[in-house]
Short mmCIF file of C-alpha atoms in Angstrom, two decimals:
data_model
loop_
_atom_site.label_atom_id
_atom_site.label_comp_id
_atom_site.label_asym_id
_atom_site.label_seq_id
_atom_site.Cartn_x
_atom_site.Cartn_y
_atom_site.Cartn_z
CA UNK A 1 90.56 173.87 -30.84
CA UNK A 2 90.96 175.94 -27.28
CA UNK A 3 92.81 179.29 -27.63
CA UNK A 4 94.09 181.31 -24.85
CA UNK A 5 94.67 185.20 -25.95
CA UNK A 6 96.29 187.73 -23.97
CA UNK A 7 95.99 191.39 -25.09
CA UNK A 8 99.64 193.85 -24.12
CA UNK A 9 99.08 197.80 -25.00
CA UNK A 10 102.67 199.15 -25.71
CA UNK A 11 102.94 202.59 -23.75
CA UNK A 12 105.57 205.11 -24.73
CA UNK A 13 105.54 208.60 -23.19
CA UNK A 14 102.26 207.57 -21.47
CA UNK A 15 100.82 206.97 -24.25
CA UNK A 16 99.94 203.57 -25.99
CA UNK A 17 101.57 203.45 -29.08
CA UNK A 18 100.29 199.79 -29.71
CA UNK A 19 98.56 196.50 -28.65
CA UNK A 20 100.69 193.33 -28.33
CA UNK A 21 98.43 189.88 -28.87
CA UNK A 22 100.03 186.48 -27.58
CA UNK A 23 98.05 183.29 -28.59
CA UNK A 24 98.61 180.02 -26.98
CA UNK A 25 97.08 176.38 -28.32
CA UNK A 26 95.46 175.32 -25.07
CA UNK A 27 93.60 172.49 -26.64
CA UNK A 28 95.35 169.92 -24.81
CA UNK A 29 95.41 171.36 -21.51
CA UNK A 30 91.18 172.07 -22.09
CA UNK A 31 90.68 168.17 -23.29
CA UNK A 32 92.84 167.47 -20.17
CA UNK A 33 90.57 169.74 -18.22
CA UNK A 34 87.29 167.43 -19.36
CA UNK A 35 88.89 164.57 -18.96
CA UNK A 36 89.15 164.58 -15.53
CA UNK A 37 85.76 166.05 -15.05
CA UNK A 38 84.85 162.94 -16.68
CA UNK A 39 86.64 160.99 -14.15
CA UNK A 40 85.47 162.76 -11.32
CA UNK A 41 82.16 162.31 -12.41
CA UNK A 42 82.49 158.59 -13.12
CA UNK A 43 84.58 158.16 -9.89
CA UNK A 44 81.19 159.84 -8.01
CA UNK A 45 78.74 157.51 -9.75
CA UNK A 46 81.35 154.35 -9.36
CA UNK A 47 81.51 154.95 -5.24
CA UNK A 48 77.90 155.29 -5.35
CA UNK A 49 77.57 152.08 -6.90
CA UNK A 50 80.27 150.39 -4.94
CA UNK A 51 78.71 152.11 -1.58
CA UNK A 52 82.72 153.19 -1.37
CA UNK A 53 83.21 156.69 -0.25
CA UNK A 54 86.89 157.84 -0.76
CA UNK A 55 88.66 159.91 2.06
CA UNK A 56 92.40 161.76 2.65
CA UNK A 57 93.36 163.17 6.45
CA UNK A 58 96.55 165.68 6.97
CA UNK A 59 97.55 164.06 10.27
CA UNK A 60 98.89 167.22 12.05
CA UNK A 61 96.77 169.65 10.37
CA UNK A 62 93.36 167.06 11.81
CA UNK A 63 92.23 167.69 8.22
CA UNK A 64 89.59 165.23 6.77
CA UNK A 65 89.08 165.86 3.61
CA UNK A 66 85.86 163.15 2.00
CA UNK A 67 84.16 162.44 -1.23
CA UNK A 68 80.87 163.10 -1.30
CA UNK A 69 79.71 159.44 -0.67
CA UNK A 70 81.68 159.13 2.36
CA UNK A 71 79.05 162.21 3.80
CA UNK A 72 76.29 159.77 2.59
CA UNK A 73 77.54 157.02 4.16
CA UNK A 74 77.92 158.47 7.69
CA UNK A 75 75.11 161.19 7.32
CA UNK A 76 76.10 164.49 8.31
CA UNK A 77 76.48 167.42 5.68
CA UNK A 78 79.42 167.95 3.41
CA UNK A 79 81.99 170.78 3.87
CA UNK A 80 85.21 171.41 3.19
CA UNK A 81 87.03 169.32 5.77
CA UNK A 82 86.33 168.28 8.97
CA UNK A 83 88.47 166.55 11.98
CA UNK A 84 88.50 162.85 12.35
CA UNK A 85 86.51 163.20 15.73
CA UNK A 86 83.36 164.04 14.04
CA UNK A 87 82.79 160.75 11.92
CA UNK A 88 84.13 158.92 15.17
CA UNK A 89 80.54 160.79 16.79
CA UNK A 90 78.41 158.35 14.56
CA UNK A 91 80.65 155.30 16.11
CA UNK A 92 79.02 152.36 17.94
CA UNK A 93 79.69 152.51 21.24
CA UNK A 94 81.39 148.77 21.48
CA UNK A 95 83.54 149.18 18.44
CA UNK A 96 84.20 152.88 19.53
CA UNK A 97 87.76 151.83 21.57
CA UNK A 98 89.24 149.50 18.57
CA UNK A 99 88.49 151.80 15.84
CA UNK A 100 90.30 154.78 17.88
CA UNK A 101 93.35 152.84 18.82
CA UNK A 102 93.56 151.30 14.94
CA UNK A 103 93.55 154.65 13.72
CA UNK A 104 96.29 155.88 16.58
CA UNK A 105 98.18 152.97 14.94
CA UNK A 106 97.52 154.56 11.48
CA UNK A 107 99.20 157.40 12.90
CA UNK A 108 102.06 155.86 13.52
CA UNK A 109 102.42 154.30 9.92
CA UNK A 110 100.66 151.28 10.55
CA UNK A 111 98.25 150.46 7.44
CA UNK A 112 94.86 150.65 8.41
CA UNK A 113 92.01 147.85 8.01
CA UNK A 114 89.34 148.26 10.20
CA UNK A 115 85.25 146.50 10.38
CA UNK A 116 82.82 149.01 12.74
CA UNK A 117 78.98 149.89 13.27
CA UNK A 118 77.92 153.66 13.45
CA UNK A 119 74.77 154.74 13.83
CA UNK A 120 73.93 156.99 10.45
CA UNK A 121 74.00 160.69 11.46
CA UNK A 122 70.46 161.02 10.08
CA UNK A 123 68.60 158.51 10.17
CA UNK A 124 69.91 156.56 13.10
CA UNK A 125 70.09 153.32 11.22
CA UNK A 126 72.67 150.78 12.17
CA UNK A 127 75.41 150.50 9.12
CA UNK A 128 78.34 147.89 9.38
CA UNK A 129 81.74 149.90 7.78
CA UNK A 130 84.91 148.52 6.61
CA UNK A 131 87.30 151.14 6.30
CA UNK A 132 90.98 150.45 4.90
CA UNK A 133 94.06 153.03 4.30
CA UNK A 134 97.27 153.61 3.56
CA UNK A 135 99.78 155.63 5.61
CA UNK A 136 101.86 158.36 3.56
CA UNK A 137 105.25 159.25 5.08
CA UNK A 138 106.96 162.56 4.13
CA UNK A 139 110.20 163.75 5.71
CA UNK A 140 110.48 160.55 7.38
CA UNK A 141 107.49 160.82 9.54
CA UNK A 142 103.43 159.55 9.27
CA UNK A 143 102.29 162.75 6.57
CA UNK A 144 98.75 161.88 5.75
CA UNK A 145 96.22 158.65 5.20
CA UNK A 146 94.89 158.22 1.90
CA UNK A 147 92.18 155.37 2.40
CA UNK A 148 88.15 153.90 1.46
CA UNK A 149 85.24 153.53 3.37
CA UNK A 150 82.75 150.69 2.44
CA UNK A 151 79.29 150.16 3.42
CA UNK A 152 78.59 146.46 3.97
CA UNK A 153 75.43 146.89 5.90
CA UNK A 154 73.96 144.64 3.08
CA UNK A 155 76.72 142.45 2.78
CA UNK A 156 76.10 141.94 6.62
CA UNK A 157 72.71 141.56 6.55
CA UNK A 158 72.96 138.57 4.36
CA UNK A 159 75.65 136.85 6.49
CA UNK A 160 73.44 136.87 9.42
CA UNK A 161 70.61 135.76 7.07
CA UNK A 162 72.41 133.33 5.85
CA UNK A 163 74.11 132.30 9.75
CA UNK A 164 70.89 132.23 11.15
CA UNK A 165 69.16 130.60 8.60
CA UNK A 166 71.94 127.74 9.15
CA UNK A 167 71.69 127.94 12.68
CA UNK A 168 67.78 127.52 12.46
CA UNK A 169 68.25 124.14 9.49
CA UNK A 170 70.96 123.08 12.25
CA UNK A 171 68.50 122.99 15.30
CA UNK A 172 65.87 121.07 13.13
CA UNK A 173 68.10 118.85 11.60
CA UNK A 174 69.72 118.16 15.38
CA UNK A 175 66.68 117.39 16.58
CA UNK A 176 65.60 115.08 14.06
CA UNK A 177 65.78 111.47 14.75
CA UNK A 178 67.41 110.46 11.93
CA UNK A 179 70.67 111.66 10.98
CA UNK A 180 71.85 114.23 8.73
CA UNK A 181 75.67 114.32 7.04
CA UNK A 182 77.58 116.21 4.52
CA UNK A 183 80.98 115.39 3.27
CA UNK A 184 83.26 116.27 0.70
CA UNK A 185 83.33 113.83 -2.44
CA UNK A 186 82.81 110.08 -2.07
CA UNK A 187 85.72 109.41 0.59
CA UNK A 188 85.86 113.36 1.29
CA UNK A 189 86.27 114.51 5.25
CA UNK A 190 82.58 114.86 6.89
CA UNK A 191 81.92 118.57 7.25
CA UNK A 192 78.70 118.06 9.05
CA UNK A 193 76.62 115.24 11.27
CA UNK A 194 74.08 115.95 13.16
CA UNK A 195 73.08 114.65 16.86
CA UNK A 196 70.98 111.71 15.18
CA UNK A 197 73.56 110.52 13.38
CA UNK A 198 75.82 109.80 16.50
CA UNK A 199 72.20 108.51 18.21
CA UNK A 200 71.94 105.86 15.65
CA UNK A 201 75.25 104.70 15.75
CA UNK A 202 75.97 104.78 19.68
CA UNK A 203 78.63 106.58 19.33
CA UNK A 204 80.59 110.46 19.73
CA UNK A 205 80.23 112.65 17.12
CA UNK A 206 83.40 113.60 17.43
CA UNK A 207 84.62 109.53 16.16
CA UNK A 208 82.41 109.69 13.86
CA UNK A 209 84.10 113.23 12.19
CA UNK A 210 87.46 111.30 12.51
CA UNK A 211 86.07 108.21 10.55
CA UNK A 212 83.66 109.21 8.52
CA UNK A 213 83.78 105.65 6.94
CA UNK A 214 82.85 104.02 10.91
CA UNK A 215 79.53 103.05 10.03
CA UNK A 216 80.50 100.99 6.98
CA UNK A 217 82.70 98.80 9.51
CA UNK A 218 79.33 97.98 11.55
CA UNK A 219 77.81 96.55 8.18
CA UNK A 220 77.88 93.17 8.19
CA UNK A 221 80.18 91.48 5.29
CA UNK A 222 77.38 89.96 3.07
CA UNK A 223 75.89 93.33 3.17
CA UNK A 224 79.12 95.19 2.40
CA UNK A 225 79.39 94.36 -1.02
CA UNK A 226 76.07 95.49 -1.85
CA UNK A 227 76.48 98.78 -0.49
CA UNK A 228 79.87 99.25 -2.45
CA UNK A 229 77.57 98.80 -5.95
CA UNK A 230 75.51 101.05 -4.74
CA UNK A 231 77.84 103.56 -4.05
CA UNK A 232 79.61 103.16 -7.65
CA UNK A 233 76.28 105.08 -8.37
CA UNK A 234 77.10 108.18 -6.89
CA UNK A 235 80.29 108.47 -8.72
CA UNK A 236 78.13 108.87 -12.13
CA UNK A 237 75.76 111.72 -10.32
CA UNK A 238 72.62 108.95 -9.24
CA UNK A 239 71.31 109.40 -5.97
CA UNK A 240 70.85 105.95 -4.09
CA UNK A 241 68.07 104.84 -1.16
CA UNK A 242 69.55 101.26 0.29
CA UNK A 243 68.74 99.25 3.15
CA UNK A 244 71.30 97.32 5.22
CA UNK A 245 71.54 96.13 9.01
CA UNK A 246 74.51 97.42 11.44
CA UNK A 247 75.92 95.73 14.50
CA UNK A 248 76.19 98.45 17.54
CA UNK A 249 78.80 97.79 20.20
CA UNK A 250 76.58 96.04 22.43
CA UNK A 251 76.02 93.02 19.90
CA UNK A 252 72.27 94.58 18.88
CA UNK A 253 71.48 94.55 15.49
CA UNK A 254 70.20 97.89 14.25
CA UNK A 255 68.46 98.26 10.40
CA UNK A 256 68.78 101.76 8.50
CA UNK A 257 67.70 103.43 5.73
CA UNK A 258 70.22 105.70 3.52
CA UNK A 259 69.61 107.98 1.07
CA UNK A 260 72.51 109.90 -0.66
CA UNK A 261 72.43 112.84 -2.72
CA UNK A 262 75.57 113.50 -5.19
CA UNK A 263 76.45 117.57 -5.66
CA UNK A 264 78.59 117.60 -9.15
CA UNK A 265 80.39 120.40 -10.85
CA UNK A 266 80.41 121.34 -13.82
CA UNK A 267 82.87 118.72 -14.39
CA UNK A 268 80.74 116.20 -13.66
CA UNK A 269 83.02 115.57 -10.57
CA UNK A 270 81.08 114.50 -6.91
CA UNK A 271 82.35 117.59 -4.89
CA UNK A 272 80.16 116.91 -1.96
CA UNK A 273 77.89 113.93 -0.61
CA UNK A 274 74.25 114.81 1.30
CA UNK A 275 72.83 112.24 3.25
CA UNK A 276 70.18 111.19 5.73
CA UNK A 277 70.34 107.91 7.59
CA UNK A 278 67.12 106.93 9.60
CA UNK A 279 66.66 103.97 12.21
CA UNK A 280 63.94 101.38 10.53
CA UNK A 281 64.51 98.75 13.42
CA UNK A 282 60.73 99.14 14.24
CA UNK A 283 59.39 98.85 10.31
CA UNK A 284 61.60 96.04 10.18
CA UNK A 285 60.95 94.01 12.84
CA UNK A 286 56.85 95.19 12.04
CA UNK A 287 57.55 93.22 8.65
CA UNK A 288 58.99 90.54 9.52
CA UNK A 289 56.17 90.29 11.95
CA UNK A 290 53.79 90.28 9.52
CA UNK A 291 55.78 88.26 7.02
CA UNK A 292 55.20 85.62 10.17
CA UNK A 293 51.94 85.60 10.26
CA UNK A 294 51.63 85.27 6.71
CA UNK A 295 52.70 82.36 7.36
CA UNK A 296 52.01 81.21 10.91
CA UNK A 297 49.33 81.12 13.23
CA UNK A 298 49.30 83.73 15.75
CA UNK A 299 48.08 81.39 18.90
CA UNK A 300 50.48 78.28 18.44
CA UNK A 301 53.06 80.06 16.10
CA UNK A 302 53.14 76.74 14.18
CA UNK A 303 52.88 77.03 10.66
CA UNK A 304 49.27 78.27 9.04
CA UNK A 305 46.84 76.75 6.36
CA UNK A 306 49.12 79.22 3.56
CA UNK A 307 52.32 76.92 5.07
CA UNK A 308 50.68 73.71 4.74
CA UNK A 309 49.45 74.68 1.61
CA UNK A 310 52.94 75.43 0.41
CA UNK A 311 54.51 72.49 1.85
CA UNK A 312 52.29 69.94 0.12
CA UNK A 313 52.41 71.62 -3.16
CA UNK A 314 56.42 71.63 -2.83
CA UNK A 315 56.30 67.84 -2.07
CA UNK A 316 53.96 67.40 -4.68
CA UNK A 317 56.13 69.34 -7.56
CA UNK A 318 60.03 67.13 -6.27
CA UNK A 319 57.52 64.02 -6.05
CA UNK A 320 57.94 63.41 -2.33
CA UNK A 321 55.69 60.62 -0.87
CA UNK A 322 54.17 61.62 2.34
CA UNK A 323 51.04 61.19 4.33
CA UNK A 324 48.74 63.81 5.56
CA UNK A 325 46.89 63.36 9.05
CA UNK A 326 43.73 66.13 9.53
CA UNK A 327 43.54 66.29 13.30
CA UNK A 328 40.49 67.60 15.25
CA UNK A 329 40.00 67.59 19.12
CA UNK A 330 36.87 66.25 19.78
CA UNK A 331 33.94 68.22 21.85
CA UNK A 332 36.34 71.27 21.89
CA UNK A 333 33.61 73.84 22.54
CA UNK A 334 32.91 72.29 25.70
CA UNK A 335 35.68 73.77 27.06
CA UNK A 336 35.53 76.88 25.51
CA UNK A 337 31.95 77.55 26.39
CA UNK A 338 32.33 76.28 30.35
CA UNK A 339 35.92 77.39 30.99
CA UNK A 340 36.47 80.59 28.81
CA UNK A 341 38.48 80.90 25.93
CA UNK A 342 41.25 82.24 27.72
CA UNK A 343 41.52 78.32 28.59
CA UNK A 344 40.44 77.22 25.61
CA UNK A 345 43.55 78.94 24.16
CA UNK A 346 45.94 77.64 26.43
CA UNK A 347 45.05 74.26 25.85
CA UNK A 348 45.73 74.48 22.18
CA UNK A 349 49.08 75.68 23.30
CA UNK A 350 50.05 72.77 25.15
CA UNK A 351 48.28 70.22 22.31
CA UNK A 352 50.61 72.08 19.89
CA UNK A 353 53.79 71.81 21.90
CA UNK A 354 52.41 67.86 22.11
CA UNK A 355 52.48 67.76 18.55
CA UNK A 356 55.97 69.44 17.78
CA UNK A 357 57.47 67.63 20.08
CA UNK A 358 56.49 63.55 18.79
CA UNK A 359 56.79 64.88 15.14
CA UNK A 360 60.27 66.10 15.41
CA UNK A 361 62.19 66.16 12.12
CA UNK A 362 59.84 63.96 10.57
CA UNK A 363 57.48 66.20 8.90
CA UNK A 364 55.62 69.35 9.55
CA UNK A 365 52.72 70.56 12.11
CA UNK A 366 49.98 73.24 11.32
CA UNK A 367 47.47 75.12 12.88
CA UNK A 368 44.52 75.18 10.29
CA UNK A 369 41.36 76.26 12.34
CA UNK A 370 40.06 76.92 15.64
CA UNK A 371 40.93 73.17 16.82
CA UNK A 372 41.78 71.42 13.65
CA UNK A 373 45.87 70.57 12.77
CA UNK A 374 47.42 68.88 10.06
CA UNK A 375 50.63 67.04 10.18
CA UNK A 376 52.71 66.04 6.98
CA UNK A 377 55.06 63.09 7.55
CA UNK A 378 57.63 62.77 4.40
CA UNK A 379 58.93 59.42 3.04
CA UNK A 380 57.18 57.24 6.03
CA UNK A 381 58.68 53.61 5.59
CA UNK A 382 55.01 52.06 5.57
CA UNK A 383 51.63 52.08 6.33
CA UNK A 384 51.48 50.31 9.68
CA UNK A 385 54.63 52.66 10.82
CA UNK A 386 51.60 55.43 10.12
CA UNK A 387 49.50 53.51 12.11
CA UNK A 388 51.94 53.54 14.88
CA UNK A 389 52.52 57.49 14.73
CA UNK A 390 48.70 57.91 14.63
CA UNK A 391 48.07 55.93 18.24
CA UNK A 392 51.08 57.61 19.52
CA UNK A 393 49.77 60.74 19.26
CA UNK A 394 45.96 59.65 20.25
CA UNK A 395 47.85 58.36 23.40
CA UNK A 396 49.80 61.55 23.90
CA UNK A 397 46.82 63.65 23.22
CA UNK A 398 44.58 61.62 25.77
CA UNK A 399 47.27 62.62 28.76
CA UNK A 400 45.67 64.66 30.96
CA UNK A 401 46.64 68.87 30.51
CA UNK A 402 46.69 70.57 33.89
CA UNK A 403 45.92 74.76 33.01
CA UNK A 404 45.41 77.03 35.60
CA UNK A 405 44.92 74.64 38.14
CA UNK A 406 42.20 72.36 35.51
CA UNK A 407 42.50 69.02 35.00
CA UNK A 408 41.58 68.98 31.54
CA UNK A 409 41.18 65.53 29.34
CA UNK A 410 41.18 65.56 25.73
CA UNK A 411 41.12 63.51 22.90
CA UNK A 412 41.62 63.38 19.09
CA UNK A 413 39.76 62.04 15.73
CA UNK A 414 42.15 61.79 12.70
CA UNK A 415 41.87 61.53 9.07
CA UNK A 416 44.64 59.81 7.13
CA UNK A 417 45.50 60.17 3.24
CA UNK A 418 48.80 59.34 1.06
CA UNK A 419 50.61 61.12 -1.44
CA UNK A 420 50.30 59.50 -4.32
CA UNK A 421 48.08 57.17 -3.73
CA UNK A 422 44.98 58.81 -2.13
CA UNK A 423 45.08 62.36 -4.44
CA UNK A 424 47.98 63.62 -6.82
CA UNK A 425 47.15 67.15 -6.11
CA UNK A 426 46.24 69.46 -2.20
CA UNK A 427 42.85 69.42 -2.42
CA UNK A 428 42.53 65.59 -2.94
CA UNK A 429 44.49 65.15 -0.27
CA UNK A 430 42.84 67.68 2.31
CA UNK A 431 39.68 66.24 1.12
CA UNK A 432 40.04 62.87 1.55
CA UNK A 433 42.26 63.04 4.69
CA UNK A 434 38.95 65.36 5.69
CA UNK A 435 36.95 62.54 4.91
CA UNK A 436 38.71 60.20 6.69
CA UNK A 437 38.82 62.29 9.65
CA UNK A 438 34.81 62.47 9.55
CA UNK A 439 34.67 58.74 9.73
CA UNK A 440 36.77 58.29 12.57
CA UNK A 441 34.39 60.67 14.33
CA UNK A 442 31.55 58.29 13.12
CA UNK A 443 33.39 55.60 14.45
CA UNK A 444 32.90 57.63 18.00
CA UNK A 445 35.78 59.86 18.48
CA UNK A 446 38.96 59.43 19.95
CA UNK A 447 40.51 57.14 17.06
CA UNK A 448 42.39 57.52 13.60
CA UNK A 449 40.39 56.39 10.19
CA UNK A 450 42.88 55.86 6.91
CA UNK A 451 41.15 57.29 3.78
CA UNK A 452 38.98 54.34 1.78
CA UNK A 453 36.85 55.46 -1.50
CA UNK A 454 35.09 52.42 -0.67
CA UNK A 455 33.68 54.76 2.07
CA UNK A 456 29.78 55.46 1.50
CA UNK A 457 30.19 59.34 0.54
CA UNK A 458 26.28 59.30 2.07
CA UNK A 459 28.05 58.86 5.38
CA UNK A 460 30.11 62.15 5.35
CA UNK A 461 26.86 64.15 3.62
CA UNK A 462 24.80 63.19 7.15
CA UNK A 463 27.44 64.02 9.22
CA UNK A 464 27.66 67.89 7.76
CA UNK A 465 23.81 67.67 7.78
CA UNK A 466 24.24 66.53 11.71
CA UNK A 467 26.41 69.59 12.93
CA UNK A 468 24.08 72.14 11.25
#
């Protein structure tokens, strides 16, 4: 309990005849007292931790009267009051026009909101302030502004961290050559692209912001529906990597890679959609390049040994009948080794175009070694019509090729075998169509030879021994 006392003498005839005691209860005006102490004190330590500093100014008096943080924030010494010209000393020079005519305005009972840079009064450092008040009126004029002063120098700092640092991920991603896209949920607006997406596709960014969903119009329809399973993905927070071809407006065919990356919320709902798309034209067409030569030769681009070897196992497994013819152009490393095999090579050519061109439809061609072909004709009508085919193409063959201004004549040996009858399985086959092919040679060149066990296998072991 607080107790105020207050002693009265009585005085009569000058002299004190008495003392009069009044005692008041002044607990409630002492707690009173503390609490606002307490206030102030946790109003100081609040501003501090806000970086607020709280301010009043009597307009017509030029009275500022601060808290102690605002001092701290602008950096000059506290006292009583000061005029509003001396925090407008620590103003930056640019924002020193606006904040003087916002706070004329403020004068005139216009609320005040206001964002500035001052230089701090001690230690020069460059602050960004956002100051904000309220305009009192008394007698029906501006009285006084009650108002805040913020320091968002850190709050600043961050934004242009955080600007810059986009402005550095938008140079690299713009200069990327694929393309890099954000949108909002699956079918949301596109918020960004960068150049490479508009690069790939041939077309403005600025289209491609107004349909996001272009691209998916370029896809080819067989491809469409695969990409639409795909996406159902997404909706369930997977991340997808699919490859599909578009068609650009001038009738090219381009192949892409996209990968997507879902963004959920705590929900579980897609709220926004990364994504990079990347031209794979070049891998593509590299692959399919070397999915051809798998399978082809690379001179004569007719089919390789792994084709023929395909082919006659195929046959073999639906029960086809067909005959095999092993082809091999006789003295060949004559011209190789007096003309170069830069005319070595173009004679293959032309004995390969030769070849496609009198089998047709009828069967397949290969390339199998440096001059060695096979042919596979499929459910021939006889023997002798095999015959035929095989003097056809000695004839053809023996036709004088003209390359580079040589007059070159060539000739063939074949080797003949049938499916079923000479081998049920390849190797049989090449074999014995080998074998045949090594007798025709023995028979001096330039003629066909059907495969016959009756064939002295003592024949074909001198003829190896011979070339060694």
């Amino acid at each position: 309990m607080f107790l105020s006392t207050i002693f009265s003498p009585l005085i009569l005839n000058n002299k004190t005849q008495g003392v009069c005691l009044i005692i008041r209860n002044i607990t409630a005006q002492e707690n009173m007292k503390q609490t606002l102490l307490l206030n102030e004190k946790h109003l100081k330590h609040a501003q501090q931790i806000a970086k607020v500093g709280s301010w009043e100014h009597l307009i017509e008096e030029d009275k500022l009267y601060c808290s102690d943080y605002f001092f701290e924030i602008f950096g000059f010494d506290r006292t009583d009051h000061v005029s509003m010209e001396k925090p407008f000393q620590f103003v930056h020079p640019a924002d020193y026009d606006k904040s003087l005519r916002k706070i004329k305005q403020a004068y005139k009972g216009k609320n005040l909101i206001n964002e500035f840079r001052i230089y701090h009064g001690k230690t020069n450092e460059l602050k960004h302030i956002q100051v904000q008040a309220e305009t009192i009126w008394k007698d029906s004029k501006p009285y006084k502004l009650i108002g805040v002063v913020k320091d968002n120098t850190a709050k600043k700092k961050l934004e242009n961290d955080l600007i810059k640092s986009n402005e550095d991920y938008r140079y690299i991603f713009n200069n990327l050559s694929a393309g890099i896209w954000m949108r909002e949920s699956i079918r949301g607006k596109l918020t960004f692209a960068s150049r490479g997406v508009g690069e790939i596709l041939q077309l403005p960014l600025e289209k491609v912001y107004e349909e996001p969903d272009i691209w998916r119009e370029m896809v080819p329809n067989e491809y469409r529906v695969i990409i639409e399973e795909e996406f159902k993905k997404l909706v369930k927070g997977e991340s997808i990597s699919i490859i599909y071809p578009i068609s650009i407006e001038n009738e090219t065919t381009k192949w892409v890679l996209e990968q997507t990356i879902p963004r959920l919320d705590e929900n579980g709902n897609v709220i926004n959609l990364f994504g990079m798309v990347t031209d794979i034209t070049s891998e593509v067409k590299k692959q399919e390049k070397l999915d051809y030569l798998a399978l082809h030769d690379s001179l004569t681009s007719l089919p390789n040994q792994q084709s023929i070897n395909n082919k006659i196992n195929e046959l073999i497994a639906t029960s086809t009948s067909f005959a095999l013819f092993y082809l091999d152009i006789d003295r060949f490393n004559i011209i190789n080794n007096s003309l170069g095999y830069q005319i070595g090579d173009e004679t293959l050519k032309t004995i390969a175009s030769k070849l496609t061109l009198l089998i047709e439809e009828q069967g397949l061609v290969g390339r199998v070694g440096s001059n060695d072909f096979i042919i596979l004709v499929e459910s021939y009508r006889s023997r002798d019509s095999i015959k035929i085919f095989a003097e056809k193409m000695i004839k053809e063959i023996e036709e004088p090729i003209v390359v580079k201004d040589y007059e070159l004549h060539v000739t063939t040996s074949i080797g003949i075998s049938f499916y079923p009858e000479e081998g049920n399985n390849k190797l049989s086959l090449l074999e014995n169509a080998h074998a045949a092919l090594l007798q025709a040679k023995k028979q001096g060149k330039n003629n066909y030879q059907l495969y016959s066990s009756k064939n002295d296998i003592s024949s074909y072991k001198k003829y190896i021994l011979d070339k060694i």
